[in-house]
Tab-separated table of C-alpha atoms in Angstrom:
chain	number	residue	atom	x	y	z
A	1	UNK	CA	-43.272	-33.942	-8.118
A	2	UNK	CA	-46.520	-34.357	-6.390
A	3	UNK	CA	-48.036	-32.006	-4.087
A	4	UNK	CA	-50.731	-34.087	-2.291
A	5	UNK	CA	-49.735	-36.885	0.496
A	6	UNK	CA	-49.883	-40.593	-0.743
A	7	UNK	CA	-51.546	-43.090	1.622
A	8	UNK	CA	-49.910	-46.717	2.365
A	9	UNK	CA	-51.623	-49.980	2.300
A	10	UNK	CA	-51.773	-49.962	6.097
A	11	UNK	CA	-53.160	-46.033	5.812
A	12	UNK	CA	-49.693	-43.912	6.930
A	13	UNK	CA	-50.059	-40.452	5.123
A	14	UNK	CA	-46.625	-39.771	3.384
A	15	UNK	CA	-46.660	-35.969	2.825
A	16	UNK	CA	-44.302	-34.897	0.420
A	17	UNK	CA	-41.006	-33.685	1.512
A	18	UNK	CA	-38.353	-30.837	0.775
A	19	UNK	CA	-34.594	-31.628	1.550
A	20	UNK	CA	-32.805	-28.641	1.538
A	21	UNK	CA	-28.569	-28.719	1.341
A	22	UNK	CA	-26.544	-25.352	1.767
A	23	UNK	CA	-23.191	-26.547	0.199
A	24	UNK	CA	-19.784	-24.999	0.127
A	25	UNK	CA	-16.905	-26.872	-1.538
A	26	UNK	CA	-18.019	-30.086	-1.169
A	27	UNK	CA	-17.786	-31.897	-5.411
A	28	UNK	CA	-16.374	-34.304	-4.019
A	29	UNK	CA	-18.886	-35.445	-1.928
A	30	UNK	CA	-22.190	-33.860	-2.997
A	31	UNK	CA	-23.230	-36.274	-5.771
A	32	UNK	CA	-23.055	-39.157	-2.821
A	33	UNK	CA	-25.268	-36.514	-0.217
A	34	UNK	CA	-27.719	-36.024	-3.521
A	35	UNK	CA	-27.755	-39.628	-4.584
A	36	UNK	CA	-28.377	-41.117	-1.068
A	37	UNK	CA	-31.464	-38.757	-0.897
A	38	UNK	CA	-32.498	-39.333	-4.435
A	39	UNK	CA	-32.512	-43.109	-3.678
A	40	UNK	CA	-35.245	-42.862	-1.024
A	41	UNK	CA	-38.009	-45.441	-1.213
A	42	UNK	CA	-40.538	-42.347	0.113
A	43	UNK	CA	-43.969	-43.043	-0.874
A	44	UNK	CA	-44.455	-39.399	-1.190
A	45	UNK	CA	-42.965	-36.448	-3.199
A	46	UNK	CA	-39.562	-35.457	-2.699
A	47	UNK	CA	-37.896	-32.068	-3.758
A	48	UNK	CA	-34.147	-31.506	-3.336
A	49	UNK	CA	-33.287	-28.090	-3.038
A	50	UNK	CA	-29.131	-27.332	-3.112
A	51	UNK	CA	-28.137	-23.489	-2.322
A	52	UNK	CA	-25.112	-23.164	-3.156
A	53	UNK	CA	-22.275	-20.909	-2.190
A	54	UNK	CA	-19.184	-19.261	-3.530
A	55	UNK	CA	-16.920	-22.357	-4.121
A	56	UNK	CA	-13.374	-22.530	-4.617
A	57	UNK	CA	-14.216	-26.002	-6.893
A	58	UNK	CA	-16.775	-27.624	-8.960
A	59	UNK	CA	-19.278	-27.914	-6.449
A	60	UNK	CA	-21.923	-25.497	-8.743
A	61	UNK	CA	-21.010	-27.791	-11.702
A	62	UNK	CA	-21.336	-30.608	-9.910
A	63	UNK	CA	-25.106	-29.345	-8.659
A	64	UNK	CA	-26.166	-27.826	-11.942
A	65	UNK	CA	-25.703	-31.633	-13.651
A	66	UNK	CA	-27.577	-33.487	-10.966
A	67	UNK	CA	-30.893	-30.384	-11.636
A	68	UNK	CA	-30.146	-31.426	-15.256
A	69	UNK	CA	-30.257	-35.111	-14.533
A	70	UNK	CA	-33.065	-34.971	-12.153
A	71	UNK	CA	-35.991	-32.293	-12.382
A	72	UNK	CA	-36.325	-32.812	-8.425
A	73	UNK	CA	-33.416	-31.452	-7.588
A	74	UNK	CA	-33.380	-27.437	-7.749
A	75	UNK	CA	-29.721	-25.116	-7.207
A	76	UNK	CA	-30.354	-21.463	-5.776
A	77	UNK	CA	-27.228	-19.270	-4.853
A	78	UNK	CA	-25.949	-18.651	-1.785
A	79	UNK	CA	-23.843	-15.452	-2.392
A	80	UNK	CA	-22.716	-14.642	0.962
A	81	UNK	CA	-21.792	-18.828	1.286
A	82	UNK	CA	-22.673	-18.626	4.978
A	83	UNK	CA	-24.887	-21.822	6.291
A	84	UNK	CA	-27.805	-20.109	7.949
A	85	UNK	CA	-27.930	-17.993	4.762
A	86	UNK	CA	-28.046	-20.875	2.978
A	87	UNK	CA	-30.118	-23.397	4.373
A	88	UNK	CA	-33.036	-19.844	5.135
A	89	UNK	CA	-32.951	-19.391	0.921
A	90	UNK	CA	-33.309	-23.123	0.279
A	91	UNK	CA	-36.741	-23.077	3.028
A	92	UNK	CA	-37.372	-20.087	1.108
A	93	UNK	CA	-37.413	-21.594	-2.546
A	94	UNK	CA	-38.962	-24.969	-1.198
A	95	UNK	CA	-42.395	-25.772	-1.485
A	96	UNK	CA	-43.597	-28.937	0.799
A	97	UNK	CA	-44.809	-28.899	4.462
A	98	UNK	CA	-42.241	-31.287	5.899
A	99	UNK	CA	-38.651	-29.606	5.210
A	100	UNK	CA	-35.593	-32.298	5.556
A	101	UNK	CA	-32.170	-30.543	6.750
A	102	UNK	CA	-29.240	-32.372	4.567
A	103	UNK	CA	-25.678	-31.178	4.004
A	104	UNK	CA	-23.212	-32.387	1.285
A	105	UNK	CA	-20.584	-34.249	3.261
A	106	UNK	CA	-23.341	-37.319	4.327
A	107	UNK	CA	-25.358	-39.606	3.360
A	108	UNK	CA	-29.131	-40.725	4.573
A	109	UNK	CA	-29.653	-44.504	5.276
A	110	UNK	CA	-31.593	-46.355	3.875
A	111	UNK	CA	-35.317	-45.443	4.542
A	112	UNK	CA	-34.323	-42.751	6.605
A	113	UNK	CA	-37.173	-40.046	4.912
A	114	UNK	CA	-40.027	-42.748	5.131
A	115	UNK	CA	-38.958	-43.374	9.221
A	116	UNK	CA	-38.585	-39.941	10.331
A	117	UNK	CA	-42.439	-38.946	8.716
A	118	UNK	CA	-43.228	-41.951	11.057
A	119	UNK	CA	-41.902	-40.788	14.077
A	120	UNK	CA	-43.204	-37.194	13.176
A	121	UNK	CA	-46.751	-38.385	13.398
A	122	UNK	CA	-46.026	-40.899	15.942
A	123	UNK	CA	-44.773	-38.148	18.333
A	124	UNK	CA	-45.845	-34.642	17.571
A	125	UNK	CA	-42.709	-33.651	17.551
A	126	UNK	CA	-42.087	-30.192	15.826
A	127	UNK	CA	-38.152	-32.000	14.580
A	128	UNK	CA	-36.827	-35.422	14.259
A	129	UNK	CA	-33.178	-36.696	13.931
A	130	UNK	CA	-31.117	-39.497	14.184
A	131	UNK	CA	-27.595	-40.530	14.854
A	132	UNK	CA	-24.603	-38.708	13.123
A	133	UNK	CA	-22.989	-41.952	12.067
A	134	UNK	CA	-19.432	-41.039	11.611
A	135	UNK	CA	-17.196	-43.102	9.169
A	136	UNK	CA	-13.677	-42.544	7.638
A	137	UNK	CA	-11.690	-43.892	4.920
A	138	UNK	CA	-7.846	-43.324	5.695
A	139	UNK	CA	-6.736	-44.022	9.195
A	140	UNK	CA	-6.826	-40.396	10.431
A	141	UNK	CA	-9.753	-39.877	9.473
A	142	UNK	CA	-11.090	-43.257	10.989
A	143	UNK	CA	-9.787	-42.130	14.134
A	144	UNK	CA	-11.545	-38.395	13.843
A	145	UNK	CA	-14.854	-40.713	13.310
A	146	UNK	CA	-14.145	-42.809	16.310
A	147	UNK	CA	-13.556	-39.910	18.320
A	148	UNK	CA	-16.627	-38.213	17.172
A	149	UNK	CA	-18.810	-41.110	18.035
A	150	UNK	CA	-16.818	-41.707	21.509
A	151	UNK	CA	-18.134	-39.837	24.969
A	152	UNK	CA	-14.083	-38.734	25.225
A	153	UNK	CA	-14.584	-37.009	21.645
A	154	UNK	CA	-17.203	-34.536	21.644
A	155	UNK	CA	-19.485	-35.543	24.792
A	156	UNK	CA	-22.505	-37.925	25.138
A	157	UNK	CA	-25.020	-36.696	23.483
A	158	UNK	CA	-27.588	-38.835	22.170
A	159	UNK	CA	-26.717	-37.816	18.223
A	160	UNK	CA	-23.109	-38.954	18.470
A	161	UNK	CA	-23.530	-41.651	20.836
A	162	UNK	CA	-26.553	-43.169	20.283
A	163	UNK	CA	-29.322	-43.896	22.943
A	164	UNK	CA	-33.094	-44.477	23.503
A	165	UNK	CA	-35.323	-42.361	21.790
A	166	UNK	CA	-37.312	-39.492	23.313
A	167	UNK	CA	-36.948	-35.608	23.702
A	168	UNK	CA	-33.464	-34.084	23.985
A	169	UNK	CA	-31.990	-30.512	23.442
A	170	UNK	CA	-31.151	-30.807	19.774
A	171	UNK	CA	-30.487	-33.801	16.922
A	172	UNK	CA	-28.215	-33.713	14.071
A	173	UNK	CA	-29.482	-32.194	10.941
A	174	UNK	CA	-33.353	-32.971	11.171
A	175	UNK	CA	-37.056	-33.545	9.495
A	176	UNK	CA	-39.212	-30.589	10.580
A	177	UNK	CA	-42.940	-29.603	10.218
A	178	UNK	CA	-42.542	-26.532	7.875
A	179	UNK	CA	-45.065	-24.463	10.480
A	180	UNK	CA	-42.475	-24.975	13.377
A	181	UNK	CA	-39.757	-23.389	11.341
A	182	UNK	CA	-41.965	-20.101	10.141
A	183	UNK	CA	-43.345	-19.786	13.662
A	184	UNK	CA	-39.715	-19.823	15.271
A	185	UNK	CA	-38.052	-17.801	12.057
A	186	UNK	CA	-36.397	-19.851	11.189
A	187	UNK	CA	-32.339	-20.157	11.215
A	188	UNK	CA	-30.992	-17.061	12.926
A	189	UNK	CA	-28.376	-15.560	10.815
A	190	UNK	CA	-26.179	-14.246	13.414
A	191	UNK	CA	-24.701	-17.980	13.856
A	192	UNK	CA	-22.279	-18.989	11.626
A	193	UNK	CA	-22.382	-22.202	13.267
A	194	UNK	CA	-23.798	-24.028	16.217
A	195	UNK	CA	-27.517	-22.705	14.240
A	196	UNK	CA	-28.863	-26.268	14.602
A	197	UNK	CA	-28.561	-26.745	18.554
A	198	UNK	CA	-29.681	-22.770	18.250
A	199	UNK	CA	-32.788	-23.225	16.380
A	200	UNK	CA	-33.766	-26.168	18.165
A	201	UNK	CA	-33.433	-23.892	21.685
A	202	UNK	CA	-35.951	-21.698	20.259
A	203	UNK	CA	-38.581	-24.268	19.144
A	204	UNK	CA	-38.029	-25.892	22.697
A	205	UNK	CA	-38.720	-22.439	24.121
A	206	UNK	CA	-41.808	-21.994	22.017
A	207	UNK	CA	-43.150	-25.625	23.022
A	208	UNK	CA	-42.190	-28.130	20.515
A	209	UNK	CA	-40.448	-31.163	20.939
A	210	UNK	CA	-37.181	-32.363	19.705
A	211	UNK	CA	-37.314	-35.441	18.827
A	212	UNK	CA	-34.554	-38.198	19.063
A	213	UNK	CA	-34.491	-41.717	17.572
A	214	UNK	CA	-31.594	-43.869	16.944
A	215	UNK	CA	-33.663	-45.862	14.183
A	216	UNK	CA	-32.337	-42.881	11.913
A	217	UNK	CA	-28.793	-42.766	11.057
A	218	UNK	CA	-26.984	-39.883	8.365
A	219	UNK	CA	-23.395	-41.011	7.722
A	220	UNK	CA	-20.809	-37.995	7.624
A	221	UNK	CA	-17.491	-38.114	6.718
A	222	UNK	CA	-14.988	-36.445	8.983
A	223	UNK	CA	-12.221	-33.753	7.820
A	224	UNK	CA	-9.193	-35.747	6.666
A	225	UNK	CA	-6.785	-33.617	8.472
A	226	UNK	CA	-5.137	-32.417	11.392
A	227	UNK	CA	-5.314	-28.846	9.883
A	228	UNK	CA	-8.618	-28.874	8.887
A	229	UNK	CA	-10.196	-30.670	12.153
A	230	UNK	CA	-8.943	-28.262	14.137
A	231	UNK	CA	-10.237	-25.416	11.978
A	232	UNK	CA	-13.243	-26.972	12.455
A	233	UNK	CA	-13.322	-27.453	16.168
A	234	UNK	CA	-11.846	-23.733	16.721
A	235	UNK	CA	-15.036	-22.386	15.223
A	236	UNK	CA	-17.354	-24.310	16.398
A	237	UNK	CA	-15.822	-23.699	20.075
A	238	UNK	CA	-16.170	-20.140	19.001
A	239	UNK	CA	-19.839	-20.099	17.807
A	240	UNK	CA	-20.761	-22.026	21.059
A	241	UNK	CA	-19.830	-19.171	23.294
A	242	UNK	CA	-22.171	-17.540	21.448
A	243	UNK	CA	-25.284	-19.486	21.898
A	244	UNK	CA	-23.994	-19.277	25.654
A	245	UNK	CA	-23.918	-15.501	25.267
A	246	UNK	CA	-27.433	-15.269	23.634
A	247	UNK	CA	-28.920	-18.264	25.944
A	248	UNK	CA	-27.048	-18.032	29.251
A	249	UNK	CA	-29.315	-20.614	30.474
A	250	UNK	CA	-27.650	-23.339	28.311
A	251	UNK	CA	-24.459	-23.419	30.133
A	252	UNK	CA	-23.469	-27.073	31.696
A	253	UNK	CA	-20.484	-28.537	32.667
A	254	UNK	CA	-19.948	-30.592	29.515
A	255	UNK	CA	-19.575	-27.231	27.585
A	256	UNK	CA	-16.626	-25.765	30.362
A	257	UNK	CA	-15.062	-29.105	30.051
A	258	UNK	CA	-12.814	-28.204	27.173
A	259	UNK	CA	-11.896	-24.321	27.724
A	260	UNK	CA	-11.340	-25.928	31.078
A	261	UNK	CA	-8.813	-28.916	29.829
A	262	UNK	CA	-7.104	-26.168	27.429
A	263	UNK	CA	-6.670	-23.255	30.309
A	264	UNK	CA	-4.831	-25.861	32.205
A	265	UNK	CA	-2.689	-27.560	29.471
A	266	UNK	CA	-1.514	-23.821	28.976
A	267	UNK	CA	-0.946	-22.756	32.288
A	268	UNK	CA	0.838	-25.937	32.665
A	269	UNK	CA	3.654	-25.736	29.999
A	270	UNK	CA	3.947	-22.020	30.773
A	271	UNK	CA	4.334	-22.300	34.374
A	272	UNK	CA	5.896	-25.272	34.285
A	273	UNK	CA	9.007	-23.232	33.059
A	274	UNK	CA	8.867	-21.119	36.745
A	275	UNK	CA	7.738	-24.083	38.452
A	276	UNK	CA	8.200	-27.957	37.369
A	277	UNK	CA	5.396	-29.584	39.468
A	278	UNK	CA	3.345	-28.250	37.065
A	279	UNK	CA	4.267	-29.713	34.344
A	280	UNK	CA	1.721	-32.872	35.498
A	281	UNK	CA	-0.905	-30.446	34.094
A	282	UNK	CA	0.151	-31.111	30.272
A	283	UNK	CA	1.824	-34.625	30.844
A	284	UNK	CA	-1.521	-35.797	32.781
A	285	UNK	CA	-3.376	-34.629	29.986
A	286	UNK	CA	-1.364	-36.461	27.377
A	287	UNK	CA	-1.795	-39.710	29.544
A	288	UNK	CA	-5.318	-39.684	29.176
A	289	UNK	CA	-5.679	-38.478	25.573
A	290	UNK	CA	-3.296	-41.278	25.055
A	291	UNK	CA	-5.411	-44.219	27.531
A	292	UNK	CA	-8.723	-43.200	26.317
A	293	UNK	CA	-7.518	-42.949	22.779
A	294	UNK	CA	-6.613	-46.655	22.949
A	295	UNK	CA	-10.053	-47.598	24.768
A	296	UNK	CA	-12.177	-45.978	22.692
A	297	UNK	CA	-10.429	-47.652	19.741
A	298	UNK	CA	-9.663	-50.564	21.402
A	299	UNK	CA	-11.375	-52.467	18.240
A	300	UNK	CA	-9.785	-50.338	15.262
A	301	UNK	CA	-6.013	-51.299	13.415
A	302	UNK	CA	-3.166	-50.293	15.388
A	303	UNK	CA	-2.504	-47.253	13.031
A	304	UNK	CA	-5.638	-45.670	14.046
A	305	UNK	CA	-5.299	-46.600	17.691
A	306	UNK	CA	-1.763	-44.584	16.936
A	307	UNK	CA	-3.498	-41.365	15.979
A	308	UNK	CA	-6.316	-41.155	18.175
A	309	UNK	CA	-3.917	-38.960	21.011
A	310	UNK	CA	-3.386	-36.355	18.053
A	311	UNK	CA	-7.047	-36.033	17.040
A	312	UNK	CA	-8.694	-36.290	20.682
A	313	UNK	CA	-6.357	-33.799	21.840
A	314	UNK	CA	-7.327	-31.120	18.439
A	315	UNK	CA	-10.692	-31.896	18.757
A	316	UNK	CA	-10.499	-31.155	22.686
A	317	UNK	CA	-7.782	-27.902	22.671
A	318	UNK	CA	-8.977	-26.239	19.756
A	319	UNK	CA	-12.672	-26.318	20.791
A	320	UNK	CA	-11.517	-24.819	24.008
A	321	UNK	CA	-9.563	-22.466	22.498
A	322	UNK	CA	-12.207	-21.483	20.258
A	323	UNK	CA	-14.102	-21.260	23.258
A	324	UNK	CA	-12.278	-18.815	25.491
A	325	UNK	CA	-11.792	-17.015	22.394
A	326	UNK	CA	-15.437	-16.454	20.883
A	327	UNK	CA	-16.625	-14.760	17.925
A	328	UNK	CA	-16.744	-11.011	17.659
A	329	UNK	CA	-20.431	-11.428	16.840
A	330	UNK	CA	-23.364	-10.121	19.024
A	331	UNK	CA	-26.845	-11.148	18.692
């Protein structure tokens, strides 16, 4: 594992790299994350470095045999299993000056390391990040991926949607210069989630650029279920009233666009018992879940153009919900 940059042919330093994973139940998925990362062709030195949390499965075993396989990858616990936790011990235990963000339920493309080193150079930029290339297997979860990389789904930004590359608020996952995450302390642990587009406020604040290109691309695989989507989408509504709590200054309208859509679905099928006319609150919504659904998957199998109501409508409600709920934390 070498220590010292290696030079191309055409003269491109290739420092070496850390990738650090916090994982959490994920053996079904984490040799794929560890392989694809593994299978780099980085000129440089690569470290992998997996903290792992309490797991209900054989995620540890699973990440103990690929250390055993491979001396670059290194497991640390995460007792507590939280993510900021996690990914601040694996910075911790790293050693290399550009750190790599990774999780265990994606995969990098091809070249991905090599390209975002590029751009790092190329730009200045403090962090670099690609497109969050969503891709199912079964037809639900085909149609959570089409929602997620759909403007009705989740919003427009650049990192689901794709787009030209420059400066944006925050990328999905990430390659940073190691200096930009000491000088902005790294991941705050008072977000459970939403601690990306967190940490990348900060280093905005403190001057450094966020960097978007869409020649990078990490495939994730969705949650496979209704249940678990929207037990996704809850917190994460919940954790972004938080980051509006801590930064009031990142409130837009695309963030009051679900609470918004959920308030009204509500106080639609509630009222709509006192007073019918209300009921177009609810049934309008459907009609566009339903619409957009079959747009936005206007090239996908019948069967997932059948489910994309469901999921567009637990990604949107739950979110909101989570939203007008938030989190009992306080930063």
């Amino acid at each position: 594992m070498s220590s010292s940059p290696q030079t191309s042919a055409a003269g491109t330093a290739y420092p070496p790299v850390s990738v650090i994973m916090p994982i959490l139940n994920e053996e079904h998925h984490l040799r794929e994350a560890v392989g694809s990362v593994l299978a780099q062709d980085y000129p440089g030195g690569l470290e992998v470095v997996v903290a792992v949390g309490p797991c209900r499965d054989r995620t540890h075993e699973v990440a103990d045999a690929l250390a055993a396989e491979d001396p670059r990858v290194v497991v640390v616990d995460n007792p507590g299993g939280r993510t900021p936790d996690g990914l601040n011990a694996a910075i911790a235990a790293s050693t290399h000056q550009v750190v790599v963000r990774m999780d265990g339920h994606g995969a990098l493309s091809e070249g991905y390391i090599r390209r975002a080193v590029e751009v790092l150079e190329e730009t200045g930029a403090a962090n670099v990040g690609g497109v969050m290339l969503a891709e199912g297997t079964g037809y639900l979860q085909q149609a959570v991926a089409v929602a997620m990389r759909s403007p009705l789904g989740i919003g427009a930004a650049r990192f689901h949607v794709g787009g030209d590359a420059g400066p944006v608020d925050t990328v999905y996952l990430g390659v940073f210069r190691r200096e930009w995450l000491e000088r902005v302390g790294g991941y705050d642990p008072a977000f459970a989630r939403a601690q990306d587009w967190e940490l990348n406020h900060r280093i905005r604040e403190a001057g450094g650029t966020v960097w978007f290109t869409p020649e990078l691309t990490v495939t994730y695989r969705p949650r496979a279920s209704l249940r678990d989507l929207a037990r996704q989408f809850y917190t994460t509504g919940q954790w972004r009233r938080q980051v509006v709590r801590a930064h009031p200054g990142t409130l837009n309208l695309r963030y009051l666009a679900p609470p918004v859509a959920t308030a009204a679905v509500a106080a639609g099928a509630v009222g709509g018992l006192v007073w019918r006319p209300l009921w177009a609150l609810p049934l309008g919504y459907a009609a566009a879940v339903t619409a957009g659904g079959a747009w936005a998957a206007r090239a996908e199998r019948p069967a997932v153009v059948a489910r994309m109501p469901a999921v567009l409508a637990v990604m949107h409600l739950t979110w909101g919900a989570g939203f007008l709920r938030g989190t009992r934390a306080r930063s």
